[in-house]
mmCIF file of C-alpha atoms in Angstrom:
data_model
loop_
_atom_site.group_PDB
_atom_site.id
_atom_site.type_symbol
_atom_site.label_atom_id
_atom_site.label_comp_id
_atom_site.label_asym_id
_atom_site.label_seq_id
_atom_site.Cartn_x
_atom_site.Cartn_y
_atom_site.Cartn_z
ATOM 1 C CA MET A 62 -66.173 16.947 -253.976
ATOM 2 C CA ALA A 63 -65.859 20.614 -253.011
ATOM 3 C CA ARG A 64 -69.294 20.532 -251.335
ATOM 4 C CA THR A 65 -68.412 17.336 -249.478
ATOM 5 C CA VAL A 66 -65.168 18.868 -248.173
ATOM 6 C CA TRP A 67 -66.930 22.101 -247.153
ATOM 7 C CA ASP A 68 -69.689 20.230 -245.301
ATOM 8 C CA SER A 69 -67.161 18.342 -243.168
ATOM 9 C CA SER A 70 -65.660 19.769 -239.981
ATOM 10 C CA VAL A 71 -62.180 19.017 -241.293
ATOM 11 C CA GLY A 72 -62.940 20.943 -244.474
ATOM 12 C CA LYS A 73 -64.181 23.992 -242.566
ATOM 13 C CA LYS A 74 -61.119 23.906 -240.310
ATOM 14 C CA THR A 75 -58.891 23.731 -243.377
ATOM 15 C CA VAL A 76 -60.668 26.744 -244.887
ATOM 16 C CA MET A 77 -60.167 28.599 -241.600
ATOM 17 C CA ALA A 78 -56.483 27.680 -241.525
ATOM 18 C CA VAL A 79 -55.715 28.680 -245.134
ATOM 19 C CA SER A 80 -57.743 31.909 -244.992
ATOM 20 C CA GLY A 81 -56.140 32.752 -241.646
ATOM 21 C CA LEU A 82 -52.637 32.330 -243.062
ATOM 22 C CA ILE A 83 -53.535 34.527 -246.045
ATOM 23 C CA MET A 84 -54.676 37.276 -243.666
ATOM 24 C CA LEU A 85 -51.619 36.781 -241.475
ATOM 25 C CA SER A 86 -49.317 37.253 -244.477
ATOM 26 C CA TYR A 87 -51.138 40.471 -245.328
ATOM 27 C CA LEU A 88 -50.868 41.708 -241.735
ATOM 28 C CA VAL A 89 -47.087 41.254 -241.711
ATOM 29 C CA VAL A 90 -46.741 43.322 -244.912
ATOM 30 C CA HIS A 91 -49.303 45.874 -243.694
ATOM 31 C CA MET A 92 -47.487 46.358 -240.385
ATOM 32 C CA ILE A 93 -44.147 46.932 -242.137
ATOM 33 C CA GLY A 94 -45.816 49.483 -244.389
ATOM 34 C CA ASN A 95 -47.429 51.230 -241.414
ATOM 35 C CA LEU A 96 -44.055 51.680 -239.733
ATOM 36 C CA LYS A 97 -42.967 53.885 -242.646
ATOM 37 C CA ILE A 98 -44.957 56.631 -240.946
ATOM 38 C CA PHE A 99 -41.971 57.144 -238.617
ATOM 39 C CA PHE A 100 -39.900 58.301 -241.624
ATOM 40 C CA GLY A 101 -42.145 61.280 -242.266
ATOM 41 C CA ALA A 102 -45.126 62.345 -244.342
ATOM 42 C CA GLY A 103 -43.262 62.232 -247.666
ATOM 43 C CA GLU A 104 -42.116 58.633 -247.201
ATOM 44 C CA PHE A 105 -45.507 57.410 -245.955
ATOM 45 C CA ASN A 106 -47.564 59.153 -248.634
ATOM 46 C CA HIS A 107 -45.174 57.955 -251.350
ATOM 47 C CA TYR A 108 -45.611 54.368 -250.104
ATOM 48 C CA ALA A 109 -49.409 54.743 -250.205
ATOM 49 C CA HIS A 110 -49.190 56.027 -253.793
ATOM 50 C CA TRP A 111 -46.832 53.189 -254.774
ATOM 51 C CA LEU A 112 -49.428 50.654 -253.628
ATOM 52 C CA ARG A 113 -51.824 52.066 -256.222
ATOM 53 C CA THR A 114 -49.261 51.835 -259.027
ATOM 54 C CA LEU A 115 -48.091 48.328 -258.097
ATOM 55 C CA GLY A 116 -47.754 46.157 -261.184
ATOM 56 C CA GLU A 117 -47.730 48.988 -263.720
ATOM 57 C CA PRO A 118 -47.570 49.127 -266.660
ATOM 58 C CA PHE A 119 -48.848 45.544 -266.988
ATOM 59 C CA MET A 120 -51.599 46.253 -264.454
ATOM 60 C CA HIS A 121 -53.676 49.401 -264.689
ATOM 61 C CA TYR A 122 -53.672 51.990 -261.881
ATOM 62 C CA GLU A 123 -55.035 50.408 -258.646
ATOM 63 C CA TRP A 124 -55.818 47.045 -260.309
ATOM 64 C CA THR A 125 -53.278 45.144 -258.222
ATOM 65 C CA LEU A 126 -54.570 46.841 -255.077
ATOM 66 C CA TRP A 127 -58.108 45.787 -255.934
ATOM 67 C CA VAL A 128 -56.987 42.201 -256.559
ATOM 68 C CA ILE A 129 -55.437 42.199 -253.070
ATOM 69 C CA ARG A 130 -58.639 43.658 -251.602
ATOM 70 C CA VAL A 131 -60.817 41.009 -253.264
ATOM 71 C CA VAL A 132 -58.564 38.186 -252.033
ATOM 72 C CA LEU A 133 -58.699 39.630 -248.502
ATOM 73 C CA VAL A 134 -62.490 39.999 -248.567
ATOM 74 C CA VAL A 135 -62.864 36.380 -249.703
ATOM 75 C CA ALA A 136 -60.445 35.252 -246.972
ATOM 76 C CA VAL A 137 -62.257 37.238 -244.258
ATOM 77 C CA VAL A 138 -65.704 35.969 -245.315
ATOM 78 C CA ALA A 139 -64.516 32.359 -245.625
ATOM 79 C CA HIS A 140 -62.809 32.569 -242.227
ATOM 80 C CA ALA A 141 -65.845 34.103 -240.510
ATOM 81 C CA VAL A 142 -68.419 31.786 -242.091
ATOM 82 C CA SER A 143 -66.451 28.617 -241.359
ATOM 83 C CA ALA A 144 -65.809 29.776 -237.779
ATOM 84 C CA TYR A 145 -69.504 30.529 -237.236
ATOM 85 C CA GLN A 146 -70.649 27.215 -238.701
ATOM 86 C CA LEU A 147 -68.121 25.248 -236.654
ATOM 87 C CA SER A 148 -69.272 27.099 -233.541
ATOM 88 C CA ARG A 149 -72.925 26.267 -234.253
ATOM 89 C CA ARG A 150 -71.986 22.643 -234.917
ATOM 90 C CA ASP A 151 -70.188 22.456 -231.555
ATOM 91 C CA ILE A 152 -73.216 23.917 -229.770
ATOM 92 C CA ARG A 153 -75.580 21.404 -231.405
ATOM 93 C CA ALA A 154 -73.265 18.550 -230.464
ATOM 94 C CA ARG A 155 -73.048 19.784 -226.859
ATOM 95 C CA PRO A 156 -76.239 21.732 -226.030
ATOM 96 C CA THR A 157 -75.364 22.039 -222.331
ATOM 97 C CA LYS A 158 -72.171 23.676 -221.143
ATOM 98 C CA TYR A 159 -69.530 21.823 -219.194
ATOM 99 C CA VAL A 160 -69.726 22.311 -215.442
ATOM 100 C CA HIS A 161 -66.038 23.225 -215.344
ATOM 101 C CA SER A 162 -63.988 24.890 -218.045
ATOM 102 C CA ARG A 163 -61.118 22.903 -219.488
ATOM 103 C CA PRO A 164 -58.190 23.670 -217.201
ATOM 104 C CA ARG A 165 -55.622 23.604 -220.012
ATOM 105 C CA ALA A 166 -57.512 26.098 -222.195
ATOM 106 C CA SER A 167 -55.526 29.317 -222.513
ATOM 107 C CA TYR A 168 -57.013 32.783 -222.273
ATOM 108 C CA ALA A 169 -56.548 33.203 -226.032
ATOM 109 C CA THR A 170 -58.443 29.957 -226.706
ATOM 110 C CA ARG A 171 -61.382 30.983 -224.519
ATOM 111 C CA THR A 172 -61.623 34.399 -226.173
ATOM 112 C CA MET A 173 -61.161 33.387 -229.828
ATOM 113 C CA ARG A 174 -64.830 33.898 -230.653
ATOM 114 C CA TRP A 175 -65.146 37.271 -228.962
ATOM 115 C CA GLY A 176 -61.812 38.279 -230.430
ATOM 116 C CA GLY A 177 -63.105 37.437 -233.894
ATOM 117 C CA ILE A 178 -66.206 39.577 -233.355
ATOM 118 C CA ILE A 179 -64.082 42.494 -232.101
ATOM 119 C CA LEU A 180 -61.793 42.230 -235.124
ATOM 120 C CA GLY A 181 -64.736 42.022 -237.524
ATOM 121 C CA LEU A 182 -66.249 45.210 -236.099
ATOM 122 C CA PHE A 183 -62.826 46.871 -236.137
ATOM 123 C CA ILE A 184 -62.290 46.098 -239.829
ATOM 124 C CA VAL A 185 -65.564 47.864 -240.662
ATOM 125 C CA TRP A 186 -64.624 50.901 -238.549
ATOM 126 C CA HIS A 187 -61.068 50.971 -239.918
ATOM 127 C CA LEU A 188 -62.282 51.017 -243.536
ATOM 128 C CA LEU A 189 -64.887 53.699 -242.822
ATOM 129 C CA ASP A 190 -62.229 55.751 -241.058
ATOM 130 C CA LEU A 191 -59.120 55.595 -243.236
ATOM 131 C CA THR A 192 -60.363 54.273 -246.592
ATOM 132 C CA THR A 193 -63.696 55.963 -247.241
ATOM 133 C CA GLY A 194 -63.387 58.717 -244.605
ATOM 134 C CA THR A 195 -67.041 58.249 -243.583
ATOM 135 C CA VAL A 196 -66.384 58.305 -239.824
ATOM 136 C CA HIS A 197 -63.048 60.090 -239.980
ATOM 137 C CA SER A 198 -62.383 62.925 -237.559
ATOM 138 C CA GLY A 199 -60.690 66.185 -238.526
ATOM 139 C CA GLY A 200 -61.715 66.180 -242.173
ATOM 140 C CA PHE A 201 -60.653 63.290 -244.409
ATOM 141 C CA GLN A 202 -58.035 64.255 -247.021
ATOM 142 C CA GLU A 203 -57.973 62.057 -250.103
ATOM 143 C CA GLY A 204 -54.391 61.222 -251.058
ATOM 144 C CA HIS A 205 -52.945 62.339 -247.716
ATOM 145 C CA PRO A 206 -52.835 59.132 -245.614
ATOM 146 C CA TYR A 207 -50.191 60.508 -243.233
ATOM 147 C CA GLN A 208 -52.429 63.368 -242.085
ATOM 148 C CA ASN A 209 -55.466 61.064 -241.922
ATOM 149 C CA VAL A 210 -53.619 58.656 -239.609
ATOM 150 C CA VAL A 211 -52.465 61.523 -237.382
ATOM 151 C CA ASP A 212 -56.044 62.846 -237.223
ATOM 152 C CA THR A 213 -57.410 59.449 -236.184
ATOM 153 C CA PHE A 214 -54.880 58.916 -233.408
ATOM 154 C CA SER A 215 -55.254 62.467 -232.154
ATOM 155 C CA THR A 216 -58.619 61.410 -230.670
ATOM 156 C CA TRP A 217 -58.950 59.341 -227.501
ATOM 157 C CA TYR A 218 -61.575 57.032 -228.984
ATOM 158 C CA GLY A 219 -59.492 56.387 -232.103
ATOM 159 C CA ASN A 220 -56.628 55.217 -229.904
ATOM 160 C CA VAL A 221 -58.859 53.096 -227.661
ATOM 161 C CA ILE A 222 -60.592 51.345 -230.570
ATOM 162 C CA TYR A 223 -57.323 50.634 -232.367
ATOM 163 C CA ILE A 224 -55.322 49.456 -229.347
ATOM 164 C CA VAL A 225 -58.108 47.184 -228.050
ATOM 165 C CA ALA A 226 -58.456 45.659 -231.527
ATOM 166 C CA MET A 227 -54.699 45.085 -231.817
ATOM 167 C CA LEU A 228 -54.596 43.358 -228.420
ATOM 168 C CA ALA A 229 -57.448 41.121 -229.593
ATOM 169 C CA LEU A 230 -55.494 40.504 -232.811
ATOM 170 C CA GLY A 231 -52.437 39.404 -230.844
ATOM 171 C CA LEU A 232 -54.438 36.861 -228.870
ATOM 172 C CA HIS A 233 -56.140 35.660 -232.046
ATOM 173 C CA ILE A 234 -52.823 35.133 -233.845
ATOM 174 C CA ARG A 235 -51.209 33.470 -230.827
ATOM 175 C CA HIS A 236 -53.782 30.688 -230.806
ATOM 176 C CA GLY A 237 -54.784 30.760 -234.471
ATOM 177 C CA PHE A 238 -51.315 30.245 -235.960
ATOM 178 C CA TRP A 239 -50.640 27.150 -233.877
ATOM 179 C CA SER A 240 -54.162 25.836 -234.525
ATOM 180 C CA ALA A 241 -53.741 26.348 -238.295
ATOM 181 C CA ALA A 242 -50.439 24.454 -238.206
ATOM 182 C CA GLN A 243 -52.159 21.527 -236.497
ATOM 183 C CA THR A 244 -55.030 21.545 -238.985
ATOM 184 C CA LEU A 245 -52.679 21.555 -241.988
ATOM 185 C CA GLY A 246 -50.575 18.733 -240.550
ATOM 186 C CA ALA A 247 -47.474 20.765 -239.761
ATOM 187 C CA GLY A 248 -47.605 20.008 -236.057
ATOM 188 C CA SER A 249 -45.856 17.105 -234.387
ATOM 189 C CA ARG A 250 -44.489 16.226 -230.975
ATOM 190 C CA THR A 251 -41.055 17.524 -231.949
ATOM 191 C CA ARG A 252 -42.271 20.677 -233.735
ATOM 192 C CA ASP A 253 -45.022 21.817 -231.364
ATOM 193 C CA ARG A 254 -42.668 23.813 -229.144
ATOM 194 C CA ALA A 255 -41.192 25.652 -232.139
ATOM 195 C CA LEU A 256 -44.638 26.339 -233.591
ATOM 196 C CA LYS A 257 -45.920 27.734 -230.303
ATOM 197 C CA ALA A 258 -42.823 29.910 -229.957
ATOM 198 C CA THR A 259 -43.321 31.167 -233.520
ATOM 199 C CA ALA A 260 -46.975 31.953 -232.755
ATOM 200 C CA ASN A 261 -45.971 33.890 -229.625
ATOM 201 C CA VAL A 262 -43.273 35.870 -231.474
ATOM 202 C CA LEU A 263 -45.589 36.698 -234.385
ATOM 203 C CA ALA A 264 -48.354 37.806 -232.036
ATOM 204 C CA LEU A 265 -45.980 39.971 -230.016
ATOM 205 C CA LEU A 266 -44.277 41.590 -233.023
ATOM 206 C CA LEU A 267 -47.513 42.331 -234.864
ATOM 207 C CA THR A 268 -49.244 43.714 -231.781
ATOM 208 C CA ALA A 269 -46.264 45.909 -230.877
ATOM 209 C CA GLY A 270 -45.739 47.000 -234.487
ATOM 210 C CA PHE A 271 -49.328 48.087 -235.007
ATOM 211 C CA ILE A 272 -49.675 49.759 -231.600
ATOM 212 C CA ALA A 273 -46.433 51.682 -232.196
ATOM 213 C CA VAL A 274 -48.257 53.979 -234.642
ATOM 214 C CA PRO A 275 -50.911 55.386 -232.253
ATOM 215 C CA VAL A 276 -48.306 55.544 -229.486
ATOM 216 C CA GLY A 277 -46.063 57.516 -231.851
ATOM 217 C CA VAL A 278 -48.851 60.016 -232.492
ATOM 218 C CA MET A 279 -49.788 60.275 -228.799
ATOM 219 C CA THR A 280 -46.191 60.944 -227.769
ATOM 220 C CA GLY A 281 -45.560 63.466 -230.557
ATOM 221 C CA VAL A 282 -42.970 61.352 -232.347
ATOM 222 C CA VAL A 283 -45.369 61.342 -235.303
ATOM 223 C CA SER A 284 -47.063 64.705 -235.791
#
């Protein structure tokens, strides 16, 4: 049954919708946590340490964090694979492009695929920068996330990469949330307006919330 569901277009869209909502939930929590940087190094570093002790003493040090990481990796892979396979299926079904683009297609809809690629590349860079420190500028300091964030956004390319990715994220959420609601059967003629408004608000708040951090560093509010 699982294989039959996965092989169907509806099944792949459902996987995309559920995995997308899991990632969206994480992004809301992650953004709120990021904004703690405006309360100073002590507050931000304490929050980062708390994440590693979450669930203690029942869970060992960092176990809960690793559970969250595994769930996110599974969600990202499932989302990307189902999106790629649906895209290939659409191309096989329509090998030649339409002469004219669909007039009602929004900018976010037309850029969903490119936005997904941008976000995928950003995730890799973001992990190498602030998790492993592999591409970090200014000397990565283990256990000092506040200083690491300031170092990253003290470079022009760190700001450009992050802001471009967050703009792509906003567009992705704006279309993806409403699309997921339709796939999971939450949409209707009476609820569509509310769902679209919710998608717009979520996209705006998350984009602004994430971009606030590099802007804070650039303006000296965070230093």
